[in-house]
Short mmCIF file of C-alpha atoms in Angstrom, two decimals:
data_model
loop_
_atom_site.label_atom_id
_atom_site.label_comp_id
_atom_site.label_asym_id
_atom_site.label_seq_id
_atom_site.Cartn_x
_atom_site.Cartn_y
_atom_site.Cartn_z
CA UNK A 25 7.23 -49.16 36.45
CA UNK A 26 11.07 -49.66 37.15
CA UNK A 27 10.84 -52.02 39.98
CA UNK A 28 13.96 -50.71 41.67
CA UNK A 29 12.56 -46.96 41.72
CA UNK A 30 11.82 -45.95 45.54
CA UNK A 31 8.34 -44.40 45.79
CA UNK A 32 9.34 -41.88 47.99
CA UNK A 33 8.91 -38.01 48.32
CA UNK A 34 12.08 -35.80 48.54
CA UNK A 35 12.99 -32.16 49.73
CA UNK A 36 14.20 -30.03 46.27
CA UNK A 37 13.88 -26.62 45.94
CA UNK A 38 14.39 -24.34 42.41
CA UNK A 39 15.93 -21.53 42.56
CA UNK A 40 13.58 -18.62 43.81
CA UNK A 41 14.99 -14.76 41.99
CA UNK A 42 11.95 -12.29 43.65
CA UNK A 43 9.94 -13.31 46.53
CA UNK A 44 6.76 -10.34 47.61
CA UNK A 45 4.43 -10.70 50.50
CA UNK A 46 0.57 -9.14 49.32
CA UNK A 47 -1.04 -10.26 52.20
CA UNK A 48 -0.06 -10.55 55.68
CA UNK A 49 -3.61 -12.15 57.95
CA UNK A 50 -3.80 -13.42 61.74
CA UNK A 51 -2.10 -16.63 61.05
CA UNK A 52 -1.33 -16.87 57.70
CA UNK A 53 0.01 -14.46 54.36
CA UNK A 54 -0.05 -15.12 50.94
CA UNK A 55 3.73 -15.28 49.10
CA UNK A 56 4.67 -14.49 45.48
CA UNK A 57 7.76 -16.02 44.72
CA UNK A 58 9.46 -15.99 40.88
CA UNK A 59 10.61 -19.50 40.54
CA UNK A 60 13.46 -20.50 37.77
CA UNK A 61 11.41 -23.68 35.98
CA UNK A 62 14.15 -26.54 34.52
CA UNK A 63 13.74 -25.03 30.88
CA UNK A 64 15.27 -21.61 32.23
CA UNK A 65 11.59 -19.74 32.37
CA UNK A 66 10.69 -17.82 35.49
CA UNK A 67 7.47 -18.36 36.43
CA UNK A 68 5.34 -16.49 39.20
CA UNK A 69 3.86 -18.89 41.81
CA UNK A 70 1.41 -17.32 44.56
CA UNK A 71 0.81 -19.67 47.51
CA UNK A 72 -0.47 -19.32 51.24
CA UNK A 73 1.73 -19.81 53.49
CA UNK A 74 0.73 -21.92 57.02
CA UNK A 75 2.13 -22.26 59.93
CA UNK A 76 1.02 -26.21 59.93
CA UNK A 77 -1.41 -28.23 61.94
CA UNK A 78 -1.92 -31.44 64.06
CA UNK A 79 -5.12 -33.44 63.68
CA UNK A 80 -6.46 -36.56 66.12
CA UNK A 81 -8.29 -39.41 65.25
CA UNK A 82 -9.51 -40.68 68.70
CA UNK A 83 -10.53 -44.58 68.40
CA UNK A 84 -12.60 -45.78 71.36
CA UNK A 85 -12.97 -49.36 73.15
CA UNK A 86 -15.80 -49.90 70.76
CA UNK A 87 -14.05 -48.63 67.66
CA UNK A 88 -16.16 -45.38 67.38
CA UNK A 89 -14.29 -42.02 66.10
CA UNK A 90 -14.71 -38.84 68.26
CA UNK A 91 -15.98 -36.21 65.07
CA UNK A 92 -17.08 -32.72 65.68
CA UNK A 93 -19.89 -30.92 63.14
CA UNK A 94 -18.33 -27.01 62.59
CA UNK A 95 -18.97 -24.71 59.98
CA UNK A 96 -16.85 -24.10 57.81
CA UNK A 97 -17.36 -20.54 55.91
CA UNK A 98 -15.17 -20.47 52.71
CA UNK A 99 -17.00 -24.10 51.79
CA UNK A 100 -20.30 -22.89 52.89
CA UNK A 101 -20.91 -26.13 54.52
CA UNK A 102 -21.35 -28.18 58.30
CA UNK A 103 -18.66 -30.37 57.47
CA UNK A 104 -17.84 -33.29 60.47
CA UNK A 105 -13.89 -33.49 61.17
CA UNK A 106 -11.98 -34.48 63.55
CA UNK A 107 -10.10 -32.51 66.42
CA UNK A 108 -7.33 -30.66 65.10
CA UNK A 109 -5.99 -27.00 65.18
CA UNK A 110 -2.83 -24.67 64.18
CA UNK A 111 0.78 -24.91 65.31
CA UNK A 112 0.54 -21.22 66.50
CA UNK A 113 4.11 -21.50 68.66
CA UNK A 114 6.96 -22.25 65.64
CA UNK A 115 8.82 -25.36 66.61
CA UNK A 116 6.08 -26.24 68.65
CA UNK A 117 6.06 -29.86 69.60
CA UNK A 118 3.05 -31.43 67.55
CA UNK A 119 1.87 -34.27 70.29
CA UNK A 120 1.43 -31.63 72.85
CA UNK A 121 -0.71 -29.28 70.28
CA UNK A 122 -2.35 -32.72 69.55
CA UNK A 123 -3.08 -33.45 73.08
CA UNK A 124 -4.34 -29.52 73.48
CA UNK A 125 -6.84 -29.56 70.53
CA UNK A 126 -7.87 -33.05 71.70
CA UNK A 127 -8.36 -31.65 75.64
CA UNK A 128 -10.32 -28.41 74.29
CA UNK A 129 -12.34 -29.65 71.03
CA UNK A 130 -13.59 -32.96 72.86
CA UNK A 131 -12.72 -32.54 76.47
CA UNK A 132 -10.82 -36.18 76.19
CA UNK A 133 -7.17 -37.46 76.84
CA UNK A 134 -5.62 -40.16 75.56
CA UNK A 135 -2.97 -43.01 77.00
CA UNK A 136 -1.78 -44.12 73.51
CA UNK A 137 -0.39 -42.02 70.91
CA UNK A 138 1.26 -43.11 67.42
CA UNK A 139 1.50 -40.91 64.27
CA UNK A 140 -0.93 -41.91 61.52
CA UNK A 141 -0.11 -40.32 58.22
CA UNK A 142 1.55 -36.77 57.41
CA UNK A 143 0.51 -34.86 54.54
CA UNK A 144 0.42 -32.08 52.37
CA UNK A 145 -3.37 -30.35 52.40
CA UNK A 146 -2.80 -28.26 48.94
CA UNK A 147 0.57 -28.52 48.17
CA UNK A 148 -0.19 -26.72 44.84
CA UNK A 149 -1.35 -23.75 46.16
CA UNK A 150 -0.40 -23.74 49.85
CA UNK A 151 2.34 -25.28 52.39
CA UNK A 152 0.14 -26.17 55.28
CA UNK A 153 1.54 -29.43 56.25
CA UNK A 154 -0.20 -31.60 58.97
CA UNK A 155 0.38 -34.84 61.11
CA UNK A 156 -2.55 -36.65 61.70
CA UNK A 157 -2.47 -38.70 65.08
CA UNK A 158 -3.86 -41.97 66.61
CA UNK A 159 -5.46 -41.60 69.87
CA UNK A 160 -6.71 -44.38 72.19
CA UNK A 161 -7.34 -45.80 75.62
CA UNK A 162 -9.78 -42.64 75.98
CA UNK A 163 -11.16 -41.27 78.96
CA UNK A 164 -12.75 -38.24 80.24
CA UNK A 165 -10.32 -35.16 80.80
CA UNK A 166 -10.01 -33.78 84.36
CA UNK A 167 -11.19 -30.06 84.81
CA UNK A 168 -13.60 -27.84 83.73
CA UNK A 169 -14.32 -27.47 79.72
CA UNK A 170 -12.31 -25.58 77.38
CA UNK A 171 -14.56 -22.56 76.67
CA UNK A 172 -15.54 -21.95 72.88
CA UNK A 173 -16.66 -19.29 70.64
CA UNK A 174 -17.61 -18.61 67.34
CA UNK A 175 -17.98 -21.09 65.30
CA UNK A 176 -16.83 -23.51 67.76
CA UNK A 177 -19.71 -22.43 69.85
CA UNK A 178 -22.00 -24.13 67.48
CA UNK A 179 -20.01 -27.53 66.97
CA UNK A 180 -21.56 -30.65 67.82
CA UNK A 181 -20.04 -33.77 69.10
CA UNK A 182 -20.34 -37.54 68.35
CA UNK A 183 -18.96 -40.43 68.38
CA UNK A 184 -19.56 -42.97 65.32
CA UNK A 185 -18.23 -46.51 63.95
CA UNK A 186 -14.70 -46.39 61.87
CA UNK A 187 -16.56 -48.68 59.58
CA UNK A 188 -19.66 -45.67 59.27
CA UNK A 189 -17.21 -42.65 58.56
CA UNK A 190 -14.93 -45.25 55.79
CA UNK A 191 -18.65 -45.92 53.80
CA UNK A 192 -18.85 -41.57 54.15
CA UNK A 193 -15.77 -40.84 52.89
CA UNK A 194 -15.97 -43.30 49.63
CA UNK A 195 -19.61 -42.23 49.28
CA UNK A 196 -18.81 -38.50 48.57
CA UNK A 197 -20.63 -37.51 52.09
CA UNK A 198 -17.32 -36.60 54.14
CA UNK A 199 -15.14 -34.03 52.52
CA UNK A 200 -12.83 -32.52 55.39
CA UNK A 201 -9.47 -33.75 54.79
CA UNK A 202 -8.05 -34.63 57.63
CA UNK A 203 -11.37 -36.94 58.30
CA UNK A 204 -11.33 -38.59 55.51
CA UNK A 205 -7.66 -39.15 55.39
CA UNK A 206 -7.46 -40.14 58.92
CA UNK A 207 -10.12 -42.50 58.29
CA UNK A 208 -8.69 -44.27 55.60
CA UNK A 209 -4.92 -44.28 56.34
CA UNK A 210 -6.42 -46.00 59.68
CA UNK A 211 -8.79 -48.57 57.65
CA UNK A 212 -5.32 -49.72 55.25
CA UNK A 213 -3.04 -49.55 58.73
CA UNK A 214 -5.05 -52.75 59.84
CA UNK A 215 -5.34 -54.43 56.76
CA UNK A 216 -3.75 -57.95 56.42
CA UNK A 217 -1.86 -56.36 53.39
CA UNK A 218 0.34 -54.11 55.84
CA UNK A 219 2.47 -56.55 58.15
CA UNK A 220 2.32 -55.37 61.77
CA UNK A 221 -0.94 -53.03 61.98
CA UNK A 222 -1.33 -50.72 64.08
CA UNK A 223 1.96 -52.02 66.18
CA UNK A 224 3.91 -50.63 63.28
CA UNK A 225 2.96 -47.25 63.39
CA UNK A 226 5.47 -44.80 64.09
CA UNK A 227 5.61 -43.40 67.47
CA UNK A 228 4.51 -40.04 68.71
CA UNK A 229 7.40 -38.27 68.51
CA UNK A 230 8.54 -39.58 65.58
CA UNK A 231 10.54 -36.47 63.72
CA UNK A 232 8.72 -34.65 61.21
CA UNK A 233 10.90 -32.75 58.46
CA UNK A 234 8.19 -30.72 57.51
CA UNK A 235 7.82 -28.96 60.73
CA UNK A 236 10.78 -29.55 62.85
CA UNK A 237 10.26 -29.31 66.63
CA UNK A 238 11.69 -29.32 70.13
CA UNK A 239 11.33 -32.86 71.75
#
């Protein structure tokens, strides 16, 4: 590889000549878009299109993760994650919808916040975006519990060893993304390989092209 080449993803965007919406649902649609490829072809490209999402992996004195057990329908499957949940309001600032999911999901707050990782879910097939957060210095929220339903009504709640969910996610026994990405972008943020640790994280309100938001 050409050592001077930066590994870096960049915003580009081909030249779109028909765009249709089929489906229009609660919080997301589907969009067909004819896309002009680089050999001149014109290509139709379906994709769902998401308003984004903030996820929050909550590290504890003793270096547990707080992970909730939901099911998840169109997988068929319990699956544990961690707390996370749409950007319903556009230009919504993502540490307060972090702080929200993390109040309501696990009835917790948080003193320290940096941004872990962003990414992509499914960038082939949808544009959900999310920013995955580190949470710590936990405590108990004031006030009475966020009330659930549906499938939330059914979640469970634990708290388990960073070390624990790492051996999951490698093992094939973890599968929801954000989990297992949080998990692991936090396991190579404190190796010795990365200078700085978890100091060098960027801050909360670092921006995020993506989804731009009001500070």
């Amino acid at each position: 590889m050409d050592r001077a080449r930066v590994i870096k993803d960049t915003p580009e965007e081909w030249q779109v000549t028909a765009t249709t919406t089929p489906f229009r649902g609660n919080k997301t649609s589907v969009r067909t878009d004819d896309v002009v490829m680089p050999d001149g072809a014109v290509v139709r490209r379906d994709y769902q299109v998401h308003p984004g999402s903030v996820a929050v992996l909550a590290l504890d004195a003793d270096d547990r993760v707080v992970v909730l057990r939901q099911y998840r329908h169109p997988v068929r499957h319990k699956l544990w994650e961690i707390p996370a949940g749409l950007l319903d309001v556009p230009g919504e600032n993502p540490l307060h919808a972090a702080q929200r999911e993390l109040y309501e999901e696990a009835h917790i707050k948080a003193e320290e916040w940096r941004v872990l990782t962003d990414v992509y879910t499914t960038p082939g097939g949808c544009d959900e975006a999310v920013r995955i957060f580190l949470a710590r210095d936990l405590s108990e929220a004031e006030g009475r519990r966020y009330e659930v339903s549906e499938e939330e009504a059914d979640m469970e709640h634990a708290r388990v060893p960073l070390s624990e969910l790492v051996r999951g996610a490698l093992a094939g026994e973890l599968h929801n993304n954000c989990l297992v990405v949080g998990v692991l972008a936090l396991a190579a943020a404190r190796s010795p390989a990365l200078p700085g640790g978890l100091d060098a994280l960027r801050r909360a309100e670092a921006p995020w092209p993506a989804r731009p938001f009001e500070a």
